[in-house]
PDB file of C-alpha atoms in Angstrom:
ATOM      1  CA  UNK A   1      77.621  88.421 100.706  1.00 85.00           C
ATOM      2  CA  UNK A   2      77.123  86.750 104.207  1.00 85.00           C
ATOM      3  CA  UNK A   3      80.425  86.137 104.514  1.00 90.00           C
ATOM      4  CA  UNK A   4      81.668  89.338 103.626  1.00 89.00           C
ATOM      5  CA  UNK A   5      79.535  91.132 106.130  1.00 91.00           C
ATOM      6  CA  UNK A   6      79.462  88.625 109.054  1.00 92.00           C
ATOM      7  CA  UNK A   7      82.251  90.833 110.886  1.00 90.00           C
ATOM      8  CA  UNK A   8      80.065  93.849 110.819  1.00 88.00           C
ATOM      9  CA  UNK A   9      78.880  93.693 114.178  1.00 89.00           C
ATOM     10  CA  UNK A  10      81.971  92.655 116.052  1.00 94.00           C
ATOM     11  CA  UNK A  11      85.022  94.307 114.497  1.00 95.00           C
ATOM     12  CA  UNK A  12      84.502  97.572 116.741  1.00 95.00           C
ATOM     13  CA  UNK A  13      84.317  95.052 119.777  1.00 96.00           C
ATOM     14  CA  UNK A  14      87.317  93.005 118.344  1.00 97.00           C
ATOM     15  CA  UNK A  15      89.341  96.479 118.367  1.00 97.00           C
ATOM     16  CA  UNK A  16      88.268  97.011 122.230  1.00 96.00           C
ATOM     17  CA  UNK A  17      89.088  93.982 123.724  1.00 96.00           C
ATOM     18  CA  UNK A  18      91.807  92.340 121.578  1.00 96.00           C
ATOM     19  CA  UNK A  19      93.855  95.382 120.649  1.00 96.00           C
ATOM     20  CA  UNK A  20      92.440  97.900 123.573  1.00 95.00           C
ATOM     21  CA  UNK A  21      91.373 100.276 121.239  1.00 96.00           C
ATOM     22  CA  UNK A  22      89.381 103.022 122.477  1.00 96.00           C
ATOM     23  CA  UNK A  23      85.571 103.709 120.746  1.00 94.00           C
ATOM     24  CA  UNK A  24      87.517 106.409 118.953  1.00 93.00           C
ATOM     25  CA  UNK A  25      89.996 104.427 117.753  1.00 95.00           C
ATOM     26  CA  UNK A  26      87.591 101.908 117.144  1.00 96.00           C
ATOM     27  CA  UNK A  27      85.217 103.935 114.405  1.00 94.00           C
ATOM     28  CA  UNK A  28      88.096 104.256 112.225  1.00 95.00           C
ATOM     29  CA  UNK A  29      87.991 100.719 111.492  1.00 96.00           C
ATOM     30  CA  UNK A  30      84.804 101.643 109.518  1.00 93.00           C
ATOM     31  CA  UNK A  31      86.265 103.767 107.939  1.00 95.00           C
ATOM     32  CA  UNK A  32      89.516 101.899 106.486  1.00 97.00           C
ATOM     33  CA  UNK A  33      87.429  99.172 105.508  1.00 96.00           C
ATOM     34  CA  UNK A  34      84.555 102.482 103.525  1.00 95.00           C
ATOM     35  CA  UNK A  35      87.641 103.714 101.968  1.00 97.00           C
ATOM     36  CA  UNK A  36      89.298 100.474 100.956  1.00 97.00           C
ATOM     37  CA  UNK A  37      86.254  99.342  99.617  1.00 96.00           C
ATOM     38  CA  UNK A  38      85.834 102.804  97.669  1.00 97.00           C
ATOM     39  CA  UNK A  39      89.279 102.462  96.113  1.00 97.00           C
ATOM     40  CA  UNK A  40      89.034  98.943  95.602  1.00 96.00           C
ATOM     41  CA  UNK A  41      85.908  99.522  93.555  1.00 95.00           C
ATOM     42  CA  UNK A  42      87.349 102.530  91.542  1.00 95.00           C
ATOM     43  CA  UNK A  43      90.563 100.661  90.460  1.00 95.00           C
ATOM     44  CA  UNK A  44      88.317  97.157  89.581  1.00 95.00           C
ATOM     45  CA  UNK A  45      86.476  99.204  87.035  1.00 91.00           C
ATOM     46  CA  UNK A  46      89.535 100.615  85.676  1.00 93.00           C
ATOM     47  CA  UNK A  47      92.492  98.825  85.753  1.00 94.00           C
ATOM     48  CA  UNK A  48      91.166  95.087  86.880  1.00 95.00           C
ATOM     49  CA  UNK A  49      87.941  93.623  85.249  1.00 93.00           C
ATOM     50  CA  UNK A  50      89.223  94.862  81.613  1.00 92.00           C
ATOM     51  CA  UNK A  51      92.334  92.716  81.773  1.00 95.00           C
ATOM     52  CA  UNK A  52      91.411  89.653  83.473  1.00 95.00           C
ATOM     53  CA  UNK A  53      87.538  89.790  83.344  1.00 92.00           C
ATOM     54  CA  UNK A  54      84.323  89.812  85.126  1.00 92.00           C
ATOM     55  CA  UNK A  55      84.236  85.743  86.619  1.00 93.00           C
ATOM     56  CA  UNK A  56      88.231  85.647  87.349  1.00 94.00           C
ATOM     57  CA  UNK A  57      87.732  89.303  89.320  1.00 95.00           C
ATOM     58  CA  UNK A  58      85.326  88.106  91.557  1.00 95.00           C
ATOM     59  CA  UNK A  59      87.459  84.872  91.685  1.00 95.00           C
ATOM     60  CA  UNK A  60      90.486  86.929  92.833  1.00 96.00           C
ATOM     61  CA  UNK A  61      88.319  89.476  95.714  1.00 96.00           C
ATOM     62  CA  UNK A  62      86.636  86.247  97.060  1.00 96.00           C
ATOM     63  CA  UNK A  63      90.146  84.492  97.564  1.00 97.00           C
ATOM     64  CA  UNK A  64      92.254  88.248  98.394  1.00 97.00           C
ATOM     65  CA  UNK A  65      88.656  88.349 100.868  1.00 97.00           C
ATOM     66  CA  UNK A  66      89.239  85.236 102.420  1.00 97.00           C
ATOM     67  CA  UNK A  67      93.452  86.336 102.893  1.00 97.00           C
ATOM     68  CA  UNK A  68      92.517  89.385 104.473  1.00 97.00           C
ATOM     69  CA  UNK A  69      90.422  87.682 106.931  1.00 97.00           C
ATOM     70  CA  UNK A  70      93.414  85.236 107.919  1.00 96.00           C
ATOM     71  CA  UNK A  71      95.540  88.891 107.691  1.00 96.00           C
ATOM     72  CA  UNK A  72      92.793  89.748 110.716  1.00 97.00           C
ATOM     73  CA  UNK A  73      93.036  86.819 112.828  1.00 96.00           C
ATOM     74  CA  UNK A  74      97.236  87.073 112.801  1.00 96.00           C
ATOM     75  CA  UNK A  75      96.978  90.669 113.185  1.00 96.00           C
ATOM     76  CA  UNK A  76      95.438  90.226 116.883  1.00 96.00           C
ATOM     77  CA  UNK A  77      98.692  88.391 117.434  1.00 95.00           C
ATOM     78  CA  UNK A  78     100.663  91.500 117.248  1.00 94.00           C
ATOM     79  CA  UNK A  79      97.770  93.431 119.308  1.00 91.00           C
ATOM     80  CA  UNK A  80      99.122  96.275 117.106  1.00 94.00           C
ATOM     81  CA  UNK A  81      95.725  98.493 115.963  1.00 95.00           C
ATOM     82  CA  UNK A  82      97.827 100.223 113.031  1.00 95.00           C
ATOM     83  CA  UNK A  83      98.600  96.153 111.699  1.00 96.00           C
ATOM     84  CA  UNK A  84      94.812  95.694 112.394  1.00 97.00           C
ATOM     85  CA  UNK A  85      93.884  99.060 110.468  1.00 97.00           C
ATOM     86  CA  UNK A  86      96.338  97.822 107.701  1.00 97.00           C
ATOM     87  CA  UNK A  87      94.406  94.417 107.609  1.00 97.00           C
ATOM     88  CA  UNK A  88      90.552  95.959 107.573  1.00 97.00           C
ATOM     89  CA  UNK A  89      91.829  98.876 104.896  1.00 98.00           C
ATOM     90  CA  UNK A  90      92.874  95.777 102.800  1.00 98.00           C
ATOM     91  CA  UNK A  91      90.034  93.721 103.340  1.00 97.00           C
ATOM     92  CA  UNK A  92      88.338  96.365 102.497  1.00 97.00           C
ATOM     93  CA  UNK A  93      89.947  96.857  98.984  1.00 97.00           C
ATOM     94  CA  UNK A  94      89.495  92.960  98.441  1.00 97.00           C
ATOM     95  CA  UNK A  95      85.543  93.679  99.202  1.00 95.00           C
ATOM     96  CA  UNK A  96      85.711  96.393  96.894  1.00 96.00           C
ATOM     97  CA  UNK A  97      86.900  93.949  94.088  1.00 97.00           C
ATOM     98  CA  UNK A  98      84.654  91.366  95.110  1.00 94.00           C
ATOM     99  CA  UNK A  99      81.494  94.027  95.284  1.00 92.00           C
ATOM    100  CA  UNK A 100      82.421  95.288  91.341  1.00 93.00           C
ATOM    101  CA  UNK A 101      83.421  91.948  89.674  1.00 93.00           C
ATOM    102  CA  UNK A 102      79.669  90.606  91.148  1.00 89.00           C
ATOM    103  CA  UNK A 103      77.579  93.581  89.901  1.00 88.00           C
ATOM    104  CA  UNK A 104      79.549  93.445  86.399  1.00 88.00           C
ATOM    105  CA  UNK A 105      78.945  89.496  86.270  1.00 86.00           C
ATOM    106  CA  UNK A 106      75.447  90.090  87.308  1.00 82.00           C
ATOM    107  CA  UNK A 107      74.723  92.440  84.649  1.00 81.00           C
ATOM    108  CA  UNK A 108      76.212  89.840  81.926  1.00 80.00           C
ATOM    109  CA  UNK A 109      73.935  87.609  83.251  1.00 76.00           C
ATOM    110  CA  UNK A 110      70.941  89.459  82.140  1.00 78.00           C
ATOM    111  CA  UNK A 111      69.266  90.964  79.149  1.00 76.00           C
ATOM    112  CA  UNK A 112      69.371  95.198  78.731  1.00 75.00           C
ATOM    113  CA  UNK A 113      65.805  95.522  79.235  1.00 78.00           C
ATOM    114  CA  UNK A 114      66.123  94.135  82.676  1.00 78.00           C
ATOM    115  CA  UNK A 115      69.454  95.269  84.006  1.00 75.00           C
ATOM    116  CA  UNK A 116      67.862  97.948  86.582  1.00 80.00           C
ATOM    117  CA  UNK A 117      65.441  95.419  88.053  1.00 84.00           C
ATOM    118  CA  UNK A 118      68.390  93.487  88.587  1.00 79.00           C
ATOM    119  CA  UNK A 119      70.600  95.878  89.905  1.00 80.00           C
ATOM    120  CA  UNK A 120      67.603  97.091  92.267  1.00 85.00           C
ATOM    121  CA  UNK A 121      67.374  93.240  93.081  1.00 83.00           C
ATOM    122  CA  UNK A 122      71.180  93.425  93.942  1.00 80.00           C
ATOM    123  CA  UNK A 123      71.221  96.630  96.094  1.00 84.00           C
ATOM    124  CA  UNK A 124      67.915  94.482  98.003  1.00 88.00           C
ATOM    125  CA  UNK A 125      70.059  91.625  98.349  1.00 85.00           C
ATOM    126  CA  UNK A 126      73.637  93.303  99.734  1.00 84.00           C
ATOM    127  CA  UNK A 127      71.430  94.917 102.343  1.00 88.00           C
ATOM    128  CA  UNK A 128      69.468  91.916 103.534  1.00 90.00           C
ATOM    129  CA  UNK A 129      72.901  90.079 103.515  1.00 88.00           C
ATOM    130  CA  UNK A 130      74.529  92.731 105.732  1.00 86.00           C
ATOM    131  CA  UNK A 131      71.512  92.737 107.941  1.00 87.00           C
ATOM    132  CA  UNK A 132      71.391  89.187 108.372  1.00 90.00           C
ATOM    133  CA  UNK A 133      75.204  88.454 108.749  1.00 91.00           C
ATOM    134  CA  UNK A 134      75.181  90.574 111.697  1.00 89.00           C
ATOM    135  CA  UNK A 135      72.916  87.491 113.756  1.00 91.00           C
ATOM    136  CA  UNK A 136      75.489  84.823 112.545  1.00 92.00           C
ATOM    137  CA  UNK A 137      78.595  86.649 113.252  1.00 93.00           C
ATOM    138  CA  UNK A 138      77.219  87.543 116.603  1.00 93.00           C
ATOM    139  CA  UNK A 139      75.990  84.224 117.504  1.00 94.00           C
ATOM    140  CA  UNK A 140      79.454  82.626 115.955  1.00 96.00           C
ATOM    141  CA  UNK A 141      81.541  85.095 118.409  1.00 96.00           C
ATOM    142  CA  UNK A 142      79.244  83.674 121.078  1.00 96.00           C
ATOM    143  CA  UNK A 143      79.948  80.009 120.306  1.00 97.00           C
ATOM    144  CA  UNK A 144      83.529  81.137 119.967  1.00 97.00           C
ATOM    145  CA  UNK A 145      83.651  82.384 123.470  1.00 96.00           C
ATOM    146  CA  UNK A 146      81.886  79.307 124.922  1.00 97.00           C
ATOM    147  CA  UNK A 147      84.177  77.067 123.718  1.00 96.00           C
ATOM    148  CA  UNK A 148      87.648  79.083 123.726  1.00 96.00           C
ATOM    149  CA  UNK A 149      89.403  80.525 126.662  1.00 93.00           C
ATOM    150  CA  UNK A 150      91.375  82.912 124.702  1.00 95.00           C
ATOM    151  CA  UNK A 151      89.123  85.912 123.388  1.00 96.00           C
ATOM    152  CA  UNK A 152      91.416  86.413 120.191  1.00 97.00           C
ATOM    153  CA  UNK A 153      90.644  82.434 119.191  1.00 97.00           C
ATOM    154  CA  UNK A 154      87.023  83.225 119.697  1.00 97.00           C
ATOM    155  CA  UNK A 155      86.851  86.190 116.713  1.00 97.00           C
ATOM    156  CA  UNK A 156      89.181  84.243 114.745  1.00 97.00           C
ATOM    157  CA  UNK A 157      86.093  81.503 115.227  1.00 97.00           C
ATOM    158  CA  UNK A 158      84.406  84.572 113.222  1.00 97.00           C
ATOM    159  CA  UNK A 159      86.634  85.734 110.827  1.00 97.00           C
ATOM    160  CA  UNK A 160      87.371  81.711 109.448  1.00 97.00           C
ATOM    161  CA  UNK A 161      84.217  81.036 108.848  1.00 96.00           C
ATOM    162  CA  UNK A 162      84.044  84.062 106.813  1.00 96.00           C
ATOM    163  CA  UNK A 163      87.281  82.828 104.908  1.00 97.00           C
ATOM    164  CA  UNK A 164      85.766  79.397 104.678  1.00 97.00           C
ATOM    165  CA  UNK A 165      82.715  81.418 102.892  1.00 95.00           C
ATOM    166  CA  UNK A 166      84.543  82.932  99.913  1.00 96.00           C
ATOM    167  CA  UNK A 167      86.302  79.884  99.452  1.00 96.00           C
ATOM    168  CA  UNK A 168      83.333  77.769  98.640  1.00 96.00           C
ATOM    169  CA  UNK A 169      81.665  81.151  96.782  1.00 94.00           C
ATOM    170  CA  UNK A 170      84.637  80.931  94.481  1.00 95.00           C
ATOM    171  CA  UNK A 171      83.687  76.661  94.256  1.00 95.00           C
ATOM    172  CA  UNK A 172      80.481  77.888  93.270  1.00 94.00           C
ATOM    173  CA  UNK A 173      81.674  80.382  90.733  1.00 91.00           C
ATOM    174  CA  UNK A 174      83.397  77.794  88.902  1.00 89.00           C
ATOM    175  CA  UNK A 175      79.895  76.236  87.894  1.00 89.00           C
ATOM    176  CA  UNK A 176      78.541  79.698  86.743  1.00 81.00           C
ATOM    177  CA  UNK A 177      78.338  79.888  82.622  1.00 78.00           C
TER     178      UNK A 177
END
């Protein structure tokens, strides 16, 4: 959940200054990334977790995740916001898997009698996670900047650390029974 929330905080800014989008332009970003993340969700339930399952779904939005944040980093090479729209709308989508294979794999991992404490445990946990990331992905962009020249190698410090996240969340998965 840290990693898929660390670009919170600077994806607006990474709009402005990489792709000199406007704060209008910028706020939509938000929004591809609600609605993919909506849709994702909605088609997961459907269409995804009964065919392949609960552990392989998460499997697949961690590693589509950590794609869409490379997708991110090579979209500032175009410095083309409708590419970088594209890229957080589909990022979004992967988060949506990611977001419904987790709760669906958490609830197997429980008895009936306690599923709500653990979904209120998991509502608790995606909103400390999203608080929290917002301190590392700031403090990551800062680092970034200190040590690169270029502004777009700085974010990308960001966004592969992310990447880096969901790869060793799907390492982890592998041990979960």
């Amino acid at each position: 959940s840290l990693s898929l929330f660390m670009q919170d905080a600077i994806l607006e800014p990474y709009g402005g200054e990489v792709f000199g989008m406007t704060i209008a332009e910028t706020t939509q970003l938000n929004a591809a990334f609600g609605m993919g993340t909506l849709l994702g969700i909605i088609f997961t339930g459907w269409l995804v977790v009964p065919r392949i399952g609960k552990q392989r779904t998460v499997k697949l939005g961690c590693s589509w995740a950590a794609l869409c944040l490379v997708g991110l980093i090579l979209s500032g090479l175009t410095a083309s916001p409708q590419v970088l729209l594209s890229a957080v709308f589909l990022f979004g989508t992967a988060s949506g898997v990611l977001t419904l294979g987790a709760i669906v794999l958490m609830l197997d991992l429980t008895v009936a009698e306690t599923a709500g404490t653990f979904i209120g445990a998991w509502g608790l946990a995606q909103a400390l996670a999203r608080a929290l990331a917002t301190v590392p992905g700031g403090a990551v962009l800062d680092i970034g900047r200190g040590i690169f020249p270029n502004i777009l190698l700085a974010y990308s410090l960001v966004f592969v650390i992310q990447a880096i996240g969901m790869i060793v969340a799907v390492i982890l998965l592998q041990r979960v029974n």
